[in-house]
PDB file of C-alpha atoms in Angstrom:
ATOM      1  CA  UNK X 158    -223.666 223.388 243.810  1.00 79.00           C
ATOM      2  CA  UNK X 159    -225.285 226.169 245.931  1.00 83.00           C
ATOM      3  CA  UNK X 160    -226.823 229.281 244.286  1.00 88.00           C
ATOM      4  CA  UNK X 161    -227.855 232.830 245.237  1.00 90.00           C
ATOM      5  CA  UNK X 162    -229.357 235.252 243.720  1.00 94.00           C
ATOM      6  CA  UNK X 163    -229.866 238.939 244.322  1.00 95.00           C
ATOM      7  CA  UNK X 164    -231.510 241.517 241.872  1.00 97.00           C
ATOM      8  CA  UNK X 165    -232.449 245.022 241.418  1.00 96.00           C
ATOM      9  CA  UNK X 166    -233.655 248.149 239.882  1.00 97.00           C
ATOM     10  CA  UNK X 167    -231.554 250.998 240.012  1.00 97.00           C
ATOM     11  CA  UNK X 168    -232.103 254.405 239.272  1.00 96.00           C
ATOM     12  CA  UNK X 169    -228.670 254.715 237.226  1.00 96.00           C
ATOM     13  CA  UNK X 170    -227.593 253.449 233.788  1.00 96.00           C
ATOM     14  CA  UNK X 171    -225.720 250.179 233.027  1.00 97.00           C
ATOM     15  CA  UNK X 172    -222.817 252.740 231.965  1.00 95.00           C
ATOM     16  CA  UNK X 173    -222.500 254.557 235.265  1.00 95.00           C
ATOM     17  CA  UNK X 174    -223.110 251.270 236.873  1.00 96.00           C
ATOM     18  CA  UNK X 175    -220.354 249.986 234.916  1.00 96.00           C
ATOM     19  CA  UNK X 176    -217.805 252.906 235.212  1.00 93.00           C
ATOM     20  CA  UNK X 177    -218.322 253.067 238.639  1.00 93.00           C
ATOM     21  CA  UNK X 178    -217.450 248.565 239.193  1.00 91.00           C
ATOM     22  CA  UNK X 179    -214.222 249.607 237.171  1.00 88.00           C
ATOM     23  CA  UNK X 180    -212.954 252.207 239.696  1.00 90.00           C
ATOM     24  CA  UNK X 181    -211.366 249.792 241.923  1.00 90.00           C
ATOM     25  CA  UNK X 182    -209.955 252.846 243.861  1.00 91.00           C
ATOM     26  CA  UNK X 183    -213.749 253.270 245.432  1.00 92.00           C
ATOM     27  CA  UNK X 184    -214.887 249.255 246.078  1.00 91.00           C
ATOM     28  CA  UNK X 185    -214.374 250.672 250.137  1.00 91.00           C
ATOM     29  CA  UNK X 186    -217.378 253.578 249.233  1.00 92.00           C
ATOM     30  CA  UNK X 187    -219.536 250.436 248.532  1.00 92.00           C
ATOM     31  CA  UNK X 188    -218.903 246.900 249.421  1.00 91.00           C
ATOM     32  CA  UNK X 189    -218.674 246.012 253.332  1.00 89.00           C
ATOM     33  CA  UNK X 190    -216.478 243.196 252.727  1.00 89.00           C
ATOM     34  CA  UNK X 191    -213.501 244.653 250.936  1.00 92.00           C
ATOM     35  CA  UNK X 192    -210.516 245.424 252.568  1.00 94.00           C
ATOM     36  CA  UNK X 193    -208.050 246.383 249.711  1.00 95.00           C
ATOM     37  CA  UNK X 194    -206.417 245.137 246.966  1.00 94.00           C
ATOM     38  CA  UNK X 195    -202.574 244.428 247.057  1.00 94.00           C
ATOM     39  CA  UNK X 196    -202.470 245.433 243.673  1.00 91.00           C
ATOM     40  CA  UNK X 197    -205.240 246.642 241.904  1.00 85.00           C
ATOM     41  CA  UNK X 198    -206.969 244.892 238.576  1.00 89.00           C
ATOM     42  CA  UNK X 199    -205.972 245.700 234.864  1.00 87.00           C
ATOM     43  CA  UNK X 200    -208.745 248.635 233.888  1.00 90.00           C
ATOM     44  CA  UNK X 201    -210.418 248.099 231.634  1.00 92.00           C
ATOM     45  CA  UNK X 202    -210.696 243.798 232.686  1.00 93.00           C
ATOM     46  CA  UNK X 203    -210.139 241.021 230.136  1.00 94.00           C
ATOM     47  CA  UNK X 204    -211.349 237.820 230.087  1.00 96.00           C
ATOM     48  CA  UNK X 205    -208.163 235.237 231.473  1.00 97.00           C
ATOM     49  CA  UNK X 206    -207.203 238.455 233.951  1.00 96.00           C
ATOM     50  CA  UNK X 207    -206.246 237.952 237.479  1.00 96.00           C
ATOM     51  CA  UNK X 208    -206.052 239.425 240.814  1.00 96.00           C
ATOM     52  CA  UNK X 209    -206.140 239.357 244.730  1.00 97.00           C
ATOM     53  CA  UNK X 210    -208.631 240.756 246.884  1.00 96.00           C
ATOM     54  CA  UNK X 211    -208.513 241.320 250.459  1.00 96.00           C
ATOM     55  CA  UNK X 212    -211.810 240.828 252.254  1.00 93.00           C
ATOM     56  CA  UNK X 213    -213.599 240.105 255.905  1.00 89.00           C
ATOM     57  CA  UNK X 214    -216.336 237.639 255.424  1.00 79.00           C
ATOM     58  CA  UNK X 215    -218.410 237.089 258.725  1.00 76.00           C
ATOM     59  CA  UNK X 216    -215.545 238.018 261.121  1.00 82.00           C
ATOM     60  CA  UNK X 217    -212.662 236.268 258.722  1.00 82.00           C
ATOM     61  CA  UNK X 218    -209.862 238.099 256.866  1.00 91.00           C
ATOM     62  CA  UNK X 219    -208.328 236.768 253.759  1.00 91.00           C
ATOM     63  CA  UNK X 220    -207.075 236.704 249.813  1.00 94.00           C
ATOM     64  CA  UNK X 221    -209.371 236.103 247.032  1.00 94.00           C
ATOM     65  CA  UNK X 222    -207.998 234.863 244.062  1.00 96.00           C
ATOM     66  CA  UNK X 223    -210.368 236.365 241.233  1.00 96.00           C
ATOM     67  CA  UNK X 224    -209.800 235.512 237.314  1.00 97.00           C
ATOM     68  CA  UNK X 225    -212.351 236.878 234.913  1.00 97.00           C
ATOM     69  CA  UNK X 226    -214.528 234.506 233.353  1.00 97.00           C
ATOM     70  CA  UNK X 227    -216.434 236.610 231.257  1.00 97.00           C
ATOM     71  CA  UNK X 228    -216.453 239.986 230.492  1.00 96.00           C
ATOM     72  CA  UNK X 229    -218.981 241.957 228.329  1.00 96.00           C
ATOM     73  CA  UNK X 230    -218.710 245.138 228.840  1.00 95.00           C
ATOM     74  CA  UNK X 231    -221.186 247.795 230.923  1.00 95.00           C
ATOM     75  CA  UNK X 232    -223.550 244.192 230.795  1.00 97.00           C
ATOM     76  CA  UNK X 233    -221.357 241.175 232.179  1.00 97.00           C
ATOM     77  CA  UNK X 234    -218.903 240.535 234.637  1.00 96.00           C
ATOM     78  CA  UNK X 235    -218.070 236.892 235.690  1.00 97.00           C
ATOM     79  CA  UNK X 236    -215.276 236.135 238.080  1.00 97.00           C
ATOM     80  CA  UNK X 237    -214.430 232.867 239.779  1.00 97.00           C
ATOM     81  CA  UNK X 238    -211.866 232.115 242.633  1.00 95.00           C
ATOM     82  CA  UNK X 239    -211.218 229.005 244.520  1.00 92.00           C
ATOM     83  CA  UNK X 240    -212.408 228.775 248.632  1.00 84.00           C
ATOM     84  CA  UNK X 241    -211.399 226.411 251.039  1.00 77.00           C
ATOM     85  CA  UNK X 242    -212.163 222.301 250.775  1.00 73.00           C
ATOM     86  CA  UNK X 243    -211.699 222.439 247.213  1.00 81.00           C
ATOM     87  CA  UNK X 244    -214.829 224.611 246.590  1.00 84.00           C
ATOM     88  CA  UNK X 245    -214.965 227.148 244.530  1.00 90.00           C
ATOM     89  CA  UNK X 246    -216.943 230.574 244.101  1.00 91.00           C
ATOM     90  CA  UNK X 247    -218.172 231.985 241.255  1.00 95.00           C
ATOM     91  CA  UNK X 248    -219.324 235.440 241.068  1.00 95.00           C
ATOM     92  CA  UNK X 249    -221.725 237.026 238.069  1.00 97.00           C
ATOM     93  CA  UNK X 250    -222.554 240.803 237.714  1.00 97.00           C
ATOM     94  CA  UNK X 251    -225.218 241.335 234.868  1.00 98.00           C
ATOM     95  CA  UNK X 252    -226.670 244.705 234.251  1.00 98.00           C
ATOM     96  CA  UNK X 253    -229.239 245.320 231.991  1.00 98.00           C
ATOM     97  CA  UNK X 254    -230.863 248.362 230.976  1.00 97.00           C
ATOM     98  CA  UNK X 255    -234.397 248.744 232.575  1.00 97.00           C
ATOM     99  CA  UNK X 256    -236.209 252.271 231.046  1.00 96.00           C
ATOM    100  CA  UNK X 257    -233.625 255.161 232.033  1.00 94.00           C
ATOM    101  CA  UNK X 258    -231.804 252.832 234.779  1.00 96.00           C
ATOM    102  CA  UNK X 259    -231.064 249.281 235.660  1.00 97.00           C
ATOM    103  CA  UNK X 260    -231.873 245.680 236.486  1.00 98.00           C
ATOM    104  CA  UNK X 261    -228.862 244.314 238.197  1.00 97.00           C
ATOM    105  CA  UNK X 262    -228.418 240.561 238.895  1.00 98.00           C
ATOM    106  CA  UNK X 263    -225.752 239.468 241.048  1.00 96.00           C
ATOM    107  CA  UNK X 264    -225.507 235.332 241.063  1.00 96.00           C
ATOM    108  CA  UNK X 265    -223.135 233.651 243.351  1.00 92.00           C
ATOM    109  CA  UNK X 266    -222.628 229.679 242.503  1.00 91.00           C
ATOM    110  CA  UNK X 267    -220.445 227.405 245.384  1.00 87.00           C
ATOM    111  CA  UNK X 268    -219.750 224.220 243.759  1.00 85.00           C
ATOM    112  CA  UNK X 269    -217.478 221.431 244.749  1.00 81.00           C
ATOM    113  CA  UNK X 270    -218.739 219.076 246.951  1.00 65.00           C
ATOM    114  CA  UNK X 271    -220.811 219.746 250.598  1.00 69.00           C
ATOM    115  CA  UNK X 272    -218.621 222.897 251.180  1.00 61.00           C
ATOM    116  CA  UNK X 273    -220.921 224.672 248.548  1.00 60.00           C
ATOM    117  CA  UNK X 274    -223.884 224.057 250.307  1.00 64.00           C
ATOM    118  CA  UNK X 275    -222.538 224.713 254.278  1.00 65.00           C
ATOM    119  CA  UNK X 276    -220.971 228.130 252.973  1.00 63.00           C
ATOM    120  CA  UNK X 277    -223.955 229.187 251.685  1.00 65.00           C
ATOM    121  CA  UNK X 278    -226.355 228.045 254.420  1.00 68.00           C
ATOM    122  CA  UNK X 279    -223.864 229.618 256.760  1.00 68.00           C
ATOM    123  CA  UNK X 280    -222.919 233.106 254.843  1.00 71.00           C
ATOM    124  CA  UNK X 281    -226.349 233.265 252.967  1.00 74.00           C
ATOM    125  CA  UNK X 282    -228.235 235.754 254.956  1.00 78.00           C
ATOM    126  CA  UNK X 283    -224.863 237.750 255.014  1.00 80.00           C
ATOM    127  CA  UNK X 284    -224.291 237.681 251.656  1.00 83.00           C
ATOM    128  CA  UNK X 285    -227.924 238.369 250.723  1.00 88.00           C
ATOM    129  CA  UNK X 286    -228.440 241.590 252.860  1.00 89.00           C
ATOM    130  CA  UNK X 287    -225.081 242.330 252.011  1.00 89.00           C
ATOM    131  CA  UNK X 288    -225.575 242.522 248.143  1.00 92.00           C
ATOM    132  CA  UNK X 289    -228.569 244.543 248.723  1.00 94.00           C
ATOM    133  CA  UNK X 290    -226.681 247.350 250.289  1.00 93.00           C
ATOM    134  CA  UNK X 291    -223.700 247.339 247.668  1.00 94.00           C
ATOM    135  CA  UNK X 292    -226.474 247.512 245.062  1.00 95.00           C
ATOM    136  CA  UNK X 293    -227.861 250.772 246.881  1.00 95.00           C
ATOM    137  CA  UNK X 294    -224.832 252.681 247.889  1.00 94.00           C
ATOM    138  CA  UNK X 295    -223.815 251.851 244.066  1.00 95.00           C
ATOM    139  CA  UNK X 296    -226.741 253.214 242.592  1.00 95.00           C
ATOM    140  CA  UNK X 297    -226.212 256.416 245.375  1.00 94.00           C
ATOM    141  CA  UNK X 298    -222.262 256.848 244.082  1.00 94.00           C
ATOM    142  CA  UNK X 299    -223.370 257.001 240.462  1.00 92.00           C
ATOM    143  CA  UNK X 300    -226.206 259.923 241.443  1.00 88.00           C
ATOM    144  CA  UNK X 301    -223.581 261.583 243.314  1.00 86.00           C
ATOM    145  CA  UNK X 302    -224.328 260.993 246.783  1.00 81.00           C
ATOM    146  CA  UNK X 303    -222.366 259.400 249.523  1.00 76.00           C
ATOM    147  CA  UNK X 304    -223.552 256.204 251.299  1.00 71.00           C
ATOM    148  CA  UNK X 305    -223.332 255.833 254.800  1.00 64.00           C
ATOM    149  CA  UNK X 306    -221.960 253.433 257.242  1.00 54.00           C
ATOM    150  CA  UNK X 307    -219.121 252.322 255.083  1.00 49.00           C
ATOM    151  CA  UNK X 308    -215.295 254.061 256.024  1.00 42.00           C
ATOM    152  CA  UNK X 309    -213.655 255.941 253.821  1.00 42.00           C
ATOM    153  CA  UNK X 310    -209.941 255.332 253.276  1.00 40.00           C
ATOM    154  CA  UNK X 311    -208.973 257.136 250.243  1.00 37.00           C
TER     155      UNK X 311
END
């Protein structure tokens, strides 16, 4: 199994952290990799729940197959799908409150044999400085701002 890890303080609450992960409508104001989503997920999620994600991922354009884990919620959000060469991804979202904002942990696991560990060698960086961002134009949305670089489609 190969890990990452990504945290952060933010200056908003786990709520309007929270509120904001559950508009599905916005993931384009804040994560690079979506595309869309054919349809979009059951609000508010369930554990057992299901659904397809369009992303690009280092130049590549394809389905995610999400179910939810876990779910806890404006705290816990942990989603798995499977990858290529019978790996699989799974993907946890923990926010905790930190004074008047956040500390938010994002913690990607690739297990299932050497594909685990070349995915994340190869995407790592990515992924990393990725994560970062999302966190950041996240924490902008929920002060009201507007982060840049990412297109607008909605």
């Amino acid at each position: 199994m190969a890990t990452l890890t990504v945290s952060a303080e933010l200056a908003a609450s786990p709520d309007s952290l929270w509120r904001l992960l559950l508009r599905f409508d916005r993931y384009h104001e804040w994560l690079a990799v979506h595309d869309s989503f054919p349809e979009p997920p059951e609000t508010p999620p369930r554990t057992g729940d299901a659904f397809v994600q369009c992303v690009t991922v280092l130049g590549m354009t394809g389905e995610l197959h999400w179910t939810f884990e876990e779910v806890l919620p404006a705290r816990l959000a942990v989603l798995e799908t499977p990858l290529t060469a019978r790996a699989r991804l799974r993907a946890a979202f923990r926010l905790e409150p930190l004074g008047t904002g956040s500390l938010m942990t994002c913690r990607y696991e690739v297990f299932g044999g050497r594909a685990g560990s070349v995915l994340v060698r190869v995407a790592g960086v990515e992924a990393r400085s990725q994560t970062r961002a999302a966190m950041a134009a996240l924490d902008l949305l929920a002060a009201g701002g507007r982060p840049e670089g990412l297109v607008e489609t909605g």
